[in-house]
Coordinates of C-alpha atoms and ligand atoms in Angstrom, one line a residue:
X1382 CA 13.1 -9.5 6.5
X1383 CA 16.0 -11.6 5.1
X1384 CA 16.3 -11.8 1.3
X1385 CA 15.6 -15.5 1.3
X1386 CA 12.4 -15.1 3.4
X1387 CA 11.4 -12.2 1.1
X1388 CA 11.8 -14.3 -1.9
X1389 CA 9.9 -17.2 -0.4
X1390 CA 7.0 -14.8 0.2
X1391 CA 7.2 -13.5 -3.3
X1392 CA 6.9 -17.1 -4.6
X1393 CA 4.1 -17.8 -2.2
X1394 CA 2.0 -15.2 -3.9
X1395 CA 1.7 -17.6 -6.8
X1396 CA -0.5 -19.8 -4.7
X1397 CA -3.7 -18.7 -6.3
X1398 CA -2.3 -20.3 -9.5
X1399 CA -0.3 -23.0 -7.7
X1400 CA -1.1 -25.7 -10.2
X1401 CA 0.2 -23.8 -13.2
X1402 CA 3.2 -22.6 -11.1
X1403 CA 4.0 -26.2 -10.2
X1404 CA 3.7 -27.4 -13.7
X1405 CA 6.1 -24.7 -14.9
X1406 CA 8.5 -25.6 -12.1
X1407 CA 8.4 -29.3 -13.1
X1408 CA 8.9 -28.4 -16.8
X1409 CA 11.9 -26.5 -15.7
X1410 CA 13.3 -29.6 -14.0
X1411 CA 12.7 -31.5 -17.1
X1412 CA 14.5 -28.8 -19.1
X1413 CA 17.4 -28.9 -16.8
X1414 CA 17.7 -32.7 -17.2
X1415 CA 17.4 -32.5 -20.9
X1416 CA 20.2 -29.8 -21.1
X1417 CA 22.4 -32.0 -18.8
X1418 CA 22.1 -34.8 -21.3
X1419 CA 23.6 -32.9 -24.2
X1420 CA 27.2 -32.7 -23.0
X1421 CA 27.1 -36.3 -21.9
X1422 CA 25.9 -37.5 -25.2
X1423 CA 28.4 -35.3 -27.0
X1424 CA 31.2 -36.8 -25.0
X1425 CA 29.9 -40.3 -25.8
X1426 CA 29.8 -39.5 -29.5
X1427 CA 33.4 -38.2 -29.4
X1428 CA 34.5 -41.4 -27.7
X1429 CA 32.8 -43.5 -30.4
X1430 CA 34.6 -41.6 -33.1
X1431 CA 37.9 -41.6 -31.3
X1432 CA 37.8 -45.3 -30.8
X1433 CA 37.3 -45.8 -34.6
X1434 CA 40.6 -43.9 -35.1
X1435 CA 42.5 -46.9 -33.9
X1436 CA 43.6 -49.4 -36.6
X1437 CA 41.3 -52.5 -36.9
X1438 CA 38.5 -50.8 -34.9
X1439 CA 35.5 -50.3 -37.1
X1440 CA 33.1 -47.4 -36.5
X1441 CA 30.3 -48.5 -34.2
X1442 CA 27.5 -47.1 -36.2
X1443 CA 24.8 -48.6 -33.9
X1444 CA 26.1 -46.6 -30.9
X1445 CA 26.8 -43.6 -33.1
X1446 CA 23.2 -43.6 -34.4
X1447 CA 21.8 -44.2 -30.9
X1448 CA 23.7 -41.3 -29.3
X1449 CA 23.0 -38.9 -32.2
X1450 CA 19.3 -39.8 -32.2
X1451 CA 19.1 -39.3 -28.4
X1452 CA 20.8 -36.0 -28.7
X1453 CA 18.3 -34.8 -31.4
X1454 CA 15.4 -36.0 -29.3
X1455 CA 16.7 -34.2 -26.2
X1456 CA 17.3 -31.1 -28.2
X1457 CA 13.8 -31.0 -29.6
X1458 CA 12.3 -31.8 -26.2
X1459 CA 14.3 -28.9 -24.7
X1460 CA 13.1 -26.5 -27.3
X1461 CA 9.4 -27.5 -26.9
X1462 CA 9.7 -27.2 -23.1
X1463 CA 11.4 -23.9 -23.4
X1464 CA 8.6 -22.5 -25.5
X1465 CA 5.9 -23.8 -23.1
X1466 CA 7.7 -22.3 -20.1
X1467 CA 8.5 -19.0 -21.7
X1468 CA 4.9 -18.5 -22.9
X1469 CA 3.1 -19.4 -19.7
X1470 CA 5.7 -17.8 -17.4
X1471 CA 5.1 -14.5 -19.1
X1472 CA 1.3 -14.7 -18.9
X1473 CA 1.4 -16.0 -15.3
X1474 CA 3.7 -13.3 -14.0
X1475 CA 1.7 -10.5 -15.8
X1476 CA -1.5 -11.8 -14.3
X1477 CA -0.1 -12.1 -10.8
X1478 CA 1.5 -8.6 -11.1
X1479 CA -1.8 -7.0 -11.8
X1480 CA -3.6 -9.1 -9.2
X1481 CA -1.2 -8.1 -6.3
X1482 CA -1.3 -4.5 -7.5
X1483 CA -5.1 -4.5 -7.4
X1484 CA -5.1 -6.2 -4.0
X1485 CA -2.7 -3.6 -2.5
X1486 CA -4.7 -0.8 -4.1
X1487 CA -7.9 -2.0 -2.4
X1488 CA -6.1 -2.5 0.9
X1489 CA -4.5 1.0 0.9
X1490 CA -7.9 2.6 0.1
X1491 CA -9.2 1.0 3.3
X1492 CA -6.3 2.1 5.5
X1493 CA -7.2 4.9 8.0
X1494 CA -6.8 8.5 7.2
X1495 CA -4.0 8.7 9.8
X1496 CA -2.0 6.3 7.6
X1497 CA -2.7 8.5 4.6
X1498 CA -1.7 11.5 6.6
X1499 CA 1.7 10.0 7.2
X1500 CA 2.3 8.5 3.7
X1501 CA 2.3 10.7 0.6
X1502 CA 0.1 9.5 -2.3
X1503 CA 3.1 9.7 -4.7
X1504 CA 5.2 7.4 -2.4
X1505 CA 2.3 5.0 -2.2
X1506 CA 1.8 4.9 -5.9
X1507 CA 5.5 4.3 -6.4
X1508 CA 5.4 1.4 -3.8
X1509 CA 2.5 -0.2 -5.5
X1510 CA 3.8 0.0 -9.0
X1511 CA 7.4 -0.7 -8.4
X1512 CA 6.8 -3.4 -5.8
X1513 CA 4.4 -5.3 -8.1
X1514 CA 6.8 -4.8 -11.1
X1515 CA 9.7 -6.1 -9.0
X1516 CA 7.7 -9.2 -8.0
X1517 CA 6.8 -9.8 -11.7
X1518 CA 10.4 -9.6 -12.8
X1519 CA 11.3 -12.2 -10.1
X1520 CA 8.5 -14.6 -11.1
X1521 CA 9.4 -14.3 -14.7
X1522 CA 13.1 -14.8 -14.2
X1523 CA 12.3 -17.7 -11.8
X1524 CA 10.4 -19.6 -14.4
X1525 CA 12.4 -18.6 -17.4
X1526 CA 15.9 -19.1 -16.1
X1527 CA 16.4 -19.5 -12.4
X1528 CA 14.4 -22.5 -11.5
X1529 CA 16.2 -24.5 -14.2
X1530 CA 19.5 -22.9 -13.3
X1531 CA 19.2 -24.0 -9.6
X1532 CA 18.0 -27.4 -10.5
X1533 CA 20.8 -27.8 -12.8
X1534 CA 23.3 -26.8 -10.2
X1535 CA 21.9 -29.2 -7.8
X1536 CA 21.9 -32.1 -10.3
X1537 CA 25.1 -31.2 -12.2
X1538 CA 27.5 -31.0 -9.3
X1539 CA 27.0 -34.5 -7.8
X1540 CA 26.8 -36.0 -11.3
X1541 CA 30.0 -34.5 -12.5
X1542 CA 31.7 -35.8 -9.3
X1543 CA 30.4 -39.3 -10.2
X1544 CA 31.7 -39.0 -13.8
X1545 CA 35.2 -37.9 -12.8
X1546 CA 36.0 -37.1 -9.2
X1547 CA 39.0 -34.8 -9.8
X1548 CA 37.5 -32.8 -12.6
X1549 CA 34.2 -32.6 -10.7
X1550 CA 36.1 -31.3 -7.7
X1551 CA 37.3 -28.4 -9.8
X1552 CA 33.8 -27.4 -10.6
X1553 CA 32.8 -27.7 -6.9
X1554 CA 35.6 -25.3 -6.1
X1555 CA 34.3 -22.9 -8.7
X1556 CA 30.8 -23.0 -7.2
X1557 CA 32.2 -22.3 -3.7
X1558 CA 34.2 -19.3 -5.0
X1559 CA 31.0 -17.9 -6.5
X1560 CA 29.0 -18.5 -3.4
X1561 CA 31.6 -16.8 -1.1
X1562 CA 32.0 -13.9 -3.4
X1563 CA 28.3 -13.2 -3.8
X1564 CA 27.7 -13.5 -0.2
X1565 CA 30.5 -11.0 0.5
X1566 CA 29.1 -8.5 -2.0
X1567 CA 25.5 -9.0 -0.6
X1568 CA 26.6 -8.2 2.9
X1569 CA 28.6 -5.2 1.9
X1570 CA 25.8 -3.6 -0.2
X1571 CA 22.5 -4.6 1.4
X1572 CA 22.2 -1.6 3.7
X1573 CA 23.4 0.7 0.9
X1574 CA 20.7 -0.5 -1.4
X1575 CA 18.0 0.1 1.3
X1576 CA 19.2 3.7 1.5
X1577 CA 19.0 4.0 -2.3
X1578 CA 15.4 2.8 -2.2
X1579 CA 14.5 5.4 0.4
X1580 CA 15.9 8.0 -1.9
X1581 CA 13.8 6.6 -4.8
X1582 CA 10.7 6.9 -2.6
X1583 CA 11.6 10.4 -1.5
X1584 CA 12.1 11.3 -5.2
X1585 CA 8.6 10.0 -6.1
X1586 CA 7.1 11.8 -3.2
X1587 CA 8.8 15.1 -3.9
X1588 CA 8.0 15.0 -7.7
X1589 CA 4.3 14.2 -7.2
X1590 CA 4.0 16.7 -4.4
X1591 CA 5.4 19.4 -6.8
X1592 CA 3.2 18.2 -9.7
X1593 CA 0.2 18.5 -7.5
X1594 CA 1.0 22.1 -6.5
X1595 CA 2.0 23.6 -9.8
X1596 CA -0.1 26.8 -9.3
X1597 CA 1.8 27.5 -6.0
X1598 CA 5.2 26.7 -7.6
X1599 CA 4.6 29.1 -10.6
X1600 CA 3.1 31.9 -8.6
X1601 CA 5.8 31.8 -5.9
X1602 CA 8.4 31.5 -8.7
X1603 CA 9.6 28.2 -7.3
X1604 CA 10.3 26.3 -10.5
X1605 CA 14.1 26.6 -10.2
X1606 CA 14.1 25.9 -6.5
X1607 CA 11.9 22.8 -6.9
X1608 CA 14.0 21.5 -9.8
X1609 CA 17.2 22.1 -7.7
X1610 CA 15.7 20.3 -4.8
X1611 CA 14.9 17.3 -7.1
X1612 CA 18.4 17.4 -8.5
X1613 CA 19.8 17.3 -5.0
X1614 CA 17.8 14.2 -4.2
X1615 CA 18.9 12.5 -7.5
X1616 CA 22.5 13.4 -6.7
X1617 CA 22.2 11.9 -3.3
X1618 CA 20.6 8.8 -4.8
X1619 CA 23.3 8.5 -7.3
X1620 CA 26.0 8.9 -4.7
X1621 CA 24.4 6.0 -2.7
X1622 CA 23.9 3.9 -5.8
X1623 CA 27.3 4.2 -7.3
X1624 CA 29.2 2.1 -4.7
X1625 CA 26.6 -0.6 -4.9
X1626 CA 27.0 -0.7 -8.7
X1627 CA 30.8 -0.9 -8.4
X1628 CA 30.6 -3.8 -5.9
X1629 CA 28.3 -5.7 -8.2
X1630 CA 30.5 -4.9 -11.3
X1631 CA 33.4 -6.3 -9.3
X1632 CA 31.4 -9.4 -8.5
X1633 CA 30.6 -9.9 -12.1
X1634 CA 34.1 -9.5 -13.3
X1635 CA 35.5 -11.8 -10.6
X1636 CA 33.0 -14.5 -11.3
X1637 CA 33.8 -14.2 -15.0
X1638 CA 37.6 -14.5 -14.3
X1639 CA 37.0 -17.4 -12.0
X1640 CA 35.0 -19.1 -14.7
X1641 CA 37.6 -18.6 -17.4
X1642 CA 40.3 -19.9 -15.0
X1643 CA 38.2 -23.0 -14.2
X1644 CA 37.7 -23.8 -18.0
X1645 CA 41.4 -23.6 -18.4
X1646 CA 42.0 -25.7 -15.4
X1647 CA 39.5 -28.4 -16.6
X1648 CA 41.3 -28.5 -19.9
X1649 CA 44.8 -28.7 -18.4
X1650 CA 43.8 -31.2 -15.8
X1651 CA 41.9 -33.3 -18.3
X1652 CA 44.9 -33.4 -20.7
X1653 CA 47.1 -34.4 -17.9
X1654 CA 44.7 -37.2 -16.8
X1655 CA 44.3 -38.3 -20.5
X1656 CA 48.1 -38.5 -20.9
X1657 CA 48.2 -40.7 -17.8
X1658 CA 45.3 -42.8 -19.3
X1659 CA 42.9 -41.8 -16.5
X1660 CA 40.4 -39.9 -18.7
X1661 CA 39.2 -40.3 -22.2
X1662 CA 39.0 -37.5 -24.8
X1663 CA 35.2 -37.9 -24.6
X1664 CA 35.3 -37.3 -20.9
X1665 CA 37.4 -34.1 -21.4
X1666 CA 34.9 -32.9 -24.0
X1667 CA 32.0 -33.8 -21.7
X1668 CA 33.7 -31.9 -18.8
X1669 CA 34.4 -28.9 -20.9
X1670 CA 30.8 -28.7 -22.0
X1671 CA 29.7 -29.3 -18.4
X1672 CA 31.9 -26.6 -17.1
X1673 CA 30.6 -24.2 -19.7
X1674 CA 27.0 -25.2 -18.9
X1675 CA 27.7 -24.9 -15.2
X1676 CA 29.4 -21.5 -15.6
X1677 CA 26.4 -20.3 -17.6
X1678 CA 24.1 -21.4 -14.8
X1679 CA 26.3 -19.9 -12.2
X1680 CA 26.3 -16.6 -14.0
X1681 CA 22.5 -16.8 -14.2
X1682 CA 22.4 -17.4 -10.5
X1683 CA 24.6 -14.4 -9.9
X1684 CA 22.3 -12.4 -12.2
X1685 CA 19.3 -13.6 -10.2
X1686 CA 20.8 -12.7 -6.9
X1687 CA 21.6 -9.3 -8.3
X1688 CA 18.0 -8.8 -9.6
X1689 CA 16.6 -10.1 -6.3
X1690 CA 18.9 -7.8 -4.4
X1691 CA 17.9 -4.7 -6.4
X1692 CA 14.2 -5.5 -6.2
X1693 CA 14.2 -6.6 -2.5
X1694 CA 13.9 -3.1 -0.9
X1695 CA 11.1 -2.2 -3.3
X1696 CA 9.3 -5.5 -2.5
X1697 CA 9.9 -5.0 1.2
X1698 CA 8.2 -1.6 1.1
X1699 CA 5.3 -3.2 -0.8
X1700 CA 4.9 -5.8 1.9
X1701 CA 5.3 -3.2 4.7
X1702 CA 2.3 -1.4 3.3
X1703 CA 0.4 -4.7 2.7
X1704 CA 1.1 -5.6 6.3
X1705 CA -0.3 -2.4 7.7
X1706 CA -3.4 -3.4 9.6
X1707 CA -6.4 -1.1 9.3
X1708 CA -6.8 0.4 12.7
X1709 CA -10.4 1.0 11.9
X1710 CA -11.9 -2.3 10.9
X1711 CA -15.1 -4.2 11.3
X1712 CA -15.4 -6.2 14.5
X1713 CA -16.0 -9.9 13.9
X1714 CA -19.5 -9.5 15.3
X1715 CA -20.3 -6.2 13.5
X1716 CA -23.8 -6.1 12.0
X1717 CA -25.2 -4.1 9.1
X1718 CA -26.8 -0.9 10.3
X1719 CA -29.7 -0.7 7.9
X1720 CA -31.4 2.6 7.5
X1721 CA -30.6 4.7 10.6
X1722 CA -32.9 7.5 11.9
X1723 CA -29.9 9.7 13.0
X1724 CA -30.0 10.0 16.8
X1725 CA -26.3 10.7 17.6
X1726 CA -24.7 10.5 21.0
X1727 CA -21.1 11.3 22.0
X1728 CA -20.3 10.1 25.5
X1729 CA -16.9 11.2 27.0
X1730 CA -15.1 10.9 23.7
X1731 CA -11.4 11.7 23.5
X1732 CA -9.0 11.3 20.6
X1733 CA -5.4 12.2 19.9
X1734 CA -3.6 11.9 16.6
X1735 CA -0.2 11.4 18.1
X1736 CA -1.0 9.8 21.5
X1737 CA 0.2 13.0 23.2
X1738 CA -1.9 16.0 22.5
X1739 CA -5.7 15.6 22.5
X1740 CA -7.4 16.8 19.4
X1741 CA -10.8 15.9 21.0
X1742 CA -11.1 15.8 24.8
X1743 CA -14.0 14.4 26.8
X1744 CA -16.7 15.5 24.3
X1745 CA -20.3 14.6 25.3
X1746 CA -23.5 15.6 23.6
X1747 CA -26.7 14.0 22.3
X1748 CA -28.6 14.9 19.1
X1749 CA -32.1 13.9 18.2
X1750 CA -33.0 12.7 14.7
X1751 CA -33.6 15.6 12.3
X1752 CA -31.8 18.2 14.5
X1753 CA -29.2 20.6 13.1
X1754 CA -26.2 21.1 15.2
X1755 CA -23.4 23.7 14.5
X1756 CA -19.9 23.3 15.6
X1757 CA -18.0 26.5 16.0
X1758 CA -14.7 27.5 17.5
X1759 CA -11.2 28.6 16.6
X1760 CA -9.3 26.9 13.8
X1761 CA -7.7 23.7 15.1
X1762 CA -10.2 23.4 18.0
X1763 CA -11.2 19.8 17.0
X1764 CA -14.4 20.3 15.1
X1765 CA -13.6 18.3 11.9
X1766 CA -11.9 15.6 14.1
X1767 CA -15.0 15.2 16.2
X1768 CA -17.1 14.7 13.1
X1769 CA -14.5 12.4 11.5
X1770 CA -14.9 10.2 14.6
X1771 CA -18.6 9.9 13.8
X1772 CA -18.0 8.2 10.4
X1773 CA -15.0 6.4 11.9
X1774 CA -12.2 8.1 10.0
X1775 CA -10.5 7.2 13.3
X1776 CA -11.7 5.5 16.5
X1777 CA -11.6 7.4 19.7
X1778 CA -9.1 6.3 22.4
X1779 CA -11.9 6.5 25.0
X1780 CA -15.6 7.2 25.2
X1781 CA -18.4 5.9 23.0
X1782 CA -20.2 7.1 20.0
X1783 CA -23.7 5.8 19.3
X1784 CA -26.1 6.2 16.5
X1785 CA -29.8 5.2 17.3
X1786 CA -28.5 3.9 20.6
X1787 CA -26.0 1.5 18.9
X1788 CA -22.3 1.8 19.4
X1789 CA -20.9 2.6 16.0
X1790 CA -18.2 0.0 16.4
X1791 CA -20.9 -2.7 16.6
X1792 CA -21.9 -1.7 13.0
X1793 CA -20.1 -2.6 9.8
X1794 CA -18.1 0.3 8.6
X1795 CA -19.7 0.3 5.1
X1796 CA -23.3 0.3 6.5
X1797 CA -22.4 3.1 9.0
X1798 CA -20.8 5.3 6.3
X1799 CA -23.7 4.5 4.0
X1800 CA -25.9 6.5 6.4
X1801 CA -23.6 9.5 6.6
X1802 CA -22.9 12.0 3.9
X1803 CA -20.0 14.4 4.1
X1804 CA -19.3 17.6 2.3
X1805 CA -15.6 18.1 3.0
X1806 CA -13.8 21.4 3.6
X1807 CA -11.8 20.6 0.4
X1808 CA -14.3 19.4 -2.1
X1809 CA -12.1 16.4 -3.1
X1810 CA -13.2 15.6 -6.6
X1811 CA -12.0 13.0 -9.0
X1812 CA -10.3 13.8 -12.3
X1813 CA -13.2 12.3 -14.1
X1814 CA -16.5 13.5 -15.6
X1815 CA -19.1 15.4 -13.7
X1816 CA -21.4 12.5 -14.0
X1817 CA -18.8 10.1 -12.6
X1818 CA -18.2 12.4 -9.7
X1819 CA -21.9 12.5 -8.9
X1820 CA -22.1 8.7 -9.3
X1821 CA -19.9 8.4 -6.2
X1822 CA -23.0 9.5 -4.3
X1823 CA -25.4 7.2 -6.0
X1824 CA -23.9 4.8 -8.5
X1825 CA -27.1 4.0 -10.3
X1826 CA -28.3 7.7 -10.4
X1827 CA -30.1 8.6 -13.7
X1828 CA -29.2 11.7 -15.6
X1829 CA -32.4 13.3 -14.4
X1830 CA -31.6 12.6 -10.8
X1831 CA -28.1 14.1 -11.3
X1832 CA -29.5 17.2 -12.9
X1833 CA -32.0 17.6 -10.1
X1834 CA -29.3 17.3 -7.5
X1835 CA -27.2 19.9 -9.4
X1836 CA -30.2 22.2 -9.5
X1837 CA -30.7 21.9 -5.7
X1838 CA -27.1 22.7 -5.2
X1839 CA -27.4 25.8 -7.3
X1840 CA -25.2 24.3 -10.0
X1841 CA -27.5 24.1 -13.0
X1842 CA -26.2 27.3 -14.5
X1843 CA -22.6 26.2 -14.2
X1844 CA -23.4 22.8 -15.7
X1845 CA -24.9 24.6 -18.7
X1846 CA -21.6 26.3 -19.3
X1847 CA -19.7 23.0 -19.4
X1848 CA -18.8 22.0 -23.0
X1849 CA -19.8 18.4 -22.6
X1850 CA -22.4 18.8 -19.9
X1851 CA -22.4 16.0 -17.4
X1852 CA -19.7 14.3 -19.5
X1853 CA -17.3 17.1 -19.0
X1854 CA -14.0 16.0 -17.3
X1855 CA -13.0 18.4 -14.6
X1856 CA -9.2 17.8 -14.2
X1857 CA -7.2 16.7 -11.2
X1858 CA -9.1 17.6 -8.0
X1859 CA -11.6 19.4 -10.2
X1860 CA -9.0 22.0 -11.2
X1861 CA -10.9 23.2 -14.2
X1862 CA -13.7 24.4 -12.0
X1863 CA -13.8 27.4 -9.6
X1864 CA -13.7 26.9 -5.9
X1865 CA -17.5 27.6 -5.6
X1866 CA -18.3 25.3 -8.5
X1867 CA -16.3 22.5 -6.9
X1868 CA -18.1 23.0 -3.6
X1869 CA -21.6 22.9 -5.3
X1870 CA -20.6 19.8 -7.1
X1871 CA -19.6 18.1 -3.9
X1872 CA -22.9 19.2 -2.3
X1873 CA -24.8 17.7 -5.3
X1874 CA -22.9 14.5 -4.8
X1875 CA -24.0 14.2 -1.1
X1876 CA -27.6 15.1 -2.1
X1877 CA -27.7 12.1 -4.3
X1878 CA -26.4 9.9 -1.5
X1879 CA -29.4 11.1 0.5
X1880 CA -28.2 9.9 3.9
X1881 CA -30.0 10.4 7.2
X1882 CA -26.9 12.1 8.7
X1883 CA -25.3 14.9 7.0
X1884 CA -21.9 16.6 7.8
X1885 CA -21.2 20.0 6.2
X1886 CA -17.7 20.9 6.9
X1887 CA -17.4 24.5 5.8
X1888 CA -19.5 23.5 2.8
X1889 CA -20.4 27.0 1.7
X1890 CA -17.2 28.8 2.5
X1891 CA -16.0 29.2 -1.1
X1892 CA -19.3 30.7 -2.3
X1893 CA -20.1 34.4 -2.9
X1894 CA -22.6 35.9 -0.7
X1895 CA -25.5 35.7 -3.3
X1896 CA -24.9 32.0 -4.2
X1897 CA -24.4 31.2 -0.5
X1898 CA -27.7 32.7 0.4
X1899 CA -29.4 30.7 -2.4
X1900 CA -27.6 27.5 -1.5
X1901 CA -28.3 28.1 2.2
X1902 CA -32.0 27.8 1.4
X1903 CA -31.4 24.7 -0.7
X1904 CA -29.4 23.2 2.1
X1905 CA -32.0 24.0 4.7
X1906 CA -34.6 22.1 2.5
X1907 CA -32.1 19.2 2.3
X1908 CA -31.3 19.3 6.0
X1909 CA -35.0 19.0 7.0
X1910 CA -35.6 15.6 8.3
X1911 CA -31.9 14.7 8.6
X1912 CA -29.5 15.0 11.5
X1913 CA -27.1 17.7 10.2
X1914 CA -23.8 18.8 11.6
X1915 CA -22.5 22.0 10.3
X1916 CA -19.1 23.4 10.8
X1917 CA -19.0 27.1 9.8
X1918 CA -16.7 30.0 10.6
X1919 CA -19.2 32.5 9.3
X1920 CA -21.8 32.5 12.1
X1921 CA -24.5 34.0 9.8
X1922 CA -24.8 30.5 8.2
X1923 CA -25.7 28.8 11.5
X1924 CA -28.2 31.2 12.9
X1925 CA -31.0 28.7 12.5
X1926 CA -29.2 25.7 14.0
X1927 CA -31.1 23.9 16.7
X1928 CA -28.0 23.9 18.8
X1929 CA -24.5 25.3 18.7
X1930 CA -21.5 23.6 20.2
X1931 CA -18.6 25.9 20.9
X1932 CA -15.2 24.2 20.8
X1933 CA -12.0 25.2 22.3
X1934 CA -8.8 23.0 22.5
X1935 CA -10.8 19.9 21.6
X1936 CA -13.5 20.6 24.3
X1937 CA -17.0 21.8 24.3
X1938 CA -17.0 25.0 26.3
X1939 CA -20.5 26.2 25.6
X1940 CA -23.7 24.9 24.0
X1941 CA -27.1 26.3 23.3
X1942 CA -29.1 28.1 20.7
X1943 CA -27.8 31.2 18.9
X1944 CA -30.0 33.5 21.0
X1945 CA -29.1 31.7 24.2
X1946 CA -25.4 31.8 23.6
X1947 CA -25.5 35.5 22.6
X1948 CA -27.5 36.3 25.7
X1949 CA -25.0 34.3 27.9
X1950 CA -22.4 36.8 26.9
X1951 CA -19.6 34.2 26.9
X1952 CA -17.1 33.0 24.3
X1953 CA -19.7 32.7 21.5
X1954 CA -21.1 36.1 22.1
X1955 CA -17.6 37.6 21.8
X1956 CA -17.2 35.7 18.5
X1957 CA -20.5 36.9 17.2
X1958 CA -19.7 40.5 18.2
X1959 CA -16.3 40.3 16.5
X1960 CA -18.0 39.1 13.3
X1961 CA -20.7 41.8 13.2
X1962 CA -17.9 44.3 13.4
X1963 CA -15.8 42.7 10.7
X1964 CA -18.8 42.3 8.4
X1965 CA -20.0 45.8 9.1
X1966 CA -16.6 47.1 8.2
X1967 CA -16.1 45.1 5.0
X1968 CA -19.6 44.8 3.8
X1969 CA -21.7 47.8 5.1
X1970 CA -24.7 46.6 3.1
X1971 CA -23.8 42.9 3.2
X1972 CA -25.8 40.0 4.6
X1973 CA -24.6 40.3 8.2
X1974 CA -26.0 38.2 10.9
X1975 CA -28.7 40.7 11.7
X1976 CA -30.0 40.7 8.2
X1977 CA -30.2 36.8 7.7
Ligands
ATP3321 N1 -4.3 14.0 10.2 C1 -3.8 14.7 11.3 N2 -2.7 14.3 11.9 C2 -2.3 15.0 13.0 N3 -2.9 16.0 13.6 C3 -4.0 16.5 13.1 C4 -4.5 15.9 11.9 N4 -5.7 16.6 11.5 C5 -5.8 17.5 12.4 N5 -4.8 17.5 13.3 C6 -4.7 18.4 14.5 O1 -5.8 18.2 15.4 C7 -6.3 19.4 15.9 C8 -7.8 19.5 15.5 O2 -7.9 19.7 14.2 P1 -9.3 19.8 13.4 O3 -9.0 19.7 12.0 O4 -10.2 18.8 14.0 O5 -9.7 21.3 13.8 P2 -10.9 22.2 13.3 O6 -11.5 22.8 14.5 O7 -11.8 21.4 12.4 O8 -10.1 23.3 12.5 P3 -10.6 24.1 11.2 O9 -11.7 25.0 11.6 O10 -9.3 24.9 10.8 O11 -10.9 23.1 10.2 C9 -5.4 20.5 15.3 O12 -4.4 20.8 16.2 C10 -4.7 19.8 14.1 O13 -3.5 20.4 13.9

């Protein structure tokens, strides 16, 4: 996207407050006009005074008072306008900054998991904050300085030509020199600044990745290595940034030099014209003031291009995220699902993350409401992906998934997901209070309901240990809790949601045998009357499933009850035998499959 188009898009984001923005722009024009009047009036005053120097010419007090009065009036008007613009421009840009940030935040939350898989949260946070801040600085500078500066340039130049053609031409040459110079520097540095921004994003990603994994860094004694890696990125960033800064420093110095030379040239040319009787002293004074004003505006314009240039890559990244269309979205004719009963059908469903290798291949099965179906198979065989397709974390490339006979793509996403509760492999908790985490399951849940859900999830006793009970804040991703406590909390969360379809993705894997056995009973009570999908590596936990689907390389290779599959003597039977051996070796008196 060219820098001009980018800027136009940034300004177009003010359309929600178009009237205020337009008023501010007009106030800027008025300001520019008022500022222009000052040097002209000053010149006129000098001429009135100069004329009175001649013998027999009295001082024209009427004109003197008129010009002085007008000058005061324009001065006061400029101050008043300036205050109005500064005050409202500030508020407007802050309001819009927060609004675009909030809009992008909502948009990003709705983007598919595949997008989040490819984009680190640290990078996204940086894009959101820096992009919005960059736009705010452009809006602010547009209303505070640049709108007036550009209007003045457009108005000043032709007017100065009208006042004195030759002196005006000098100013025109100056503007052209500025334009050529800035264009040259822009072209030289645009790609470089893009690289700089990529390093900035990499830096944000690397730092937030490290901060999210402090336990690993400390236990693997990686502090020095991580700090070194970060320094390497900052060194690369600096190496890319330095030439850009040098070019812009050169541009600033050159424009300053051109400005000084122009002022000098105006003075010399003006004096020469005056000596030839072709320009009055007032005209020279007017032109000197005009040139100073114009140079001030030109330098502002250069400053603006510089700000725009530095912010452009950040804003471009912001727009790139904002333009990412959710691949999983409501169809225009999608309807609300209402309360589903939970009959689930997969018909020839295939899905690939990268478009090359299938994560799920031609999966077909049907589940009646209230049935419990277990998915087993080697790690990476496609179990989680299959169930992710059910709540439309992604859409399959081929095949159909239906609930209660209705294609899930004909239902609104929100109403479909309302009917499905997921206990994820990683508990995924918020760094908020226990109550707030539970409220994700049921926003209006009462304290009693929360306590009941925690009791069902075998979490009452751990709640009692928390210093502030339900109000206890549990740290980033629930870090202040043990793995088992996190899992019980996430189970309580889904119990509060009370959905007709339940997905338990390794829900009990972090629990000790005794808690797991207790929770298993609680889960069985919860599972009754709901369609439940269970992913479990420990086959003991799925002994009572109505049906077991055995996955290998994304395909279902066997299906049946526990007894049927063991009797069949295939893949599952081998898996079961291996686990009996493993459990017999490590837990001679433990709860092996035979005992549960
Ligand atoms: N977000 C992702 N992007 C790309 N590939 C992925 C993604 N998630 C999973 N995969 C790949 O898809 C395949 C199936 O993964 P999936 O998580 O469904 O397996 P699984 O059977 O649930 O494994 P596990 O038992 O270890 O949880 C794997 O090869 C995995 O590497």
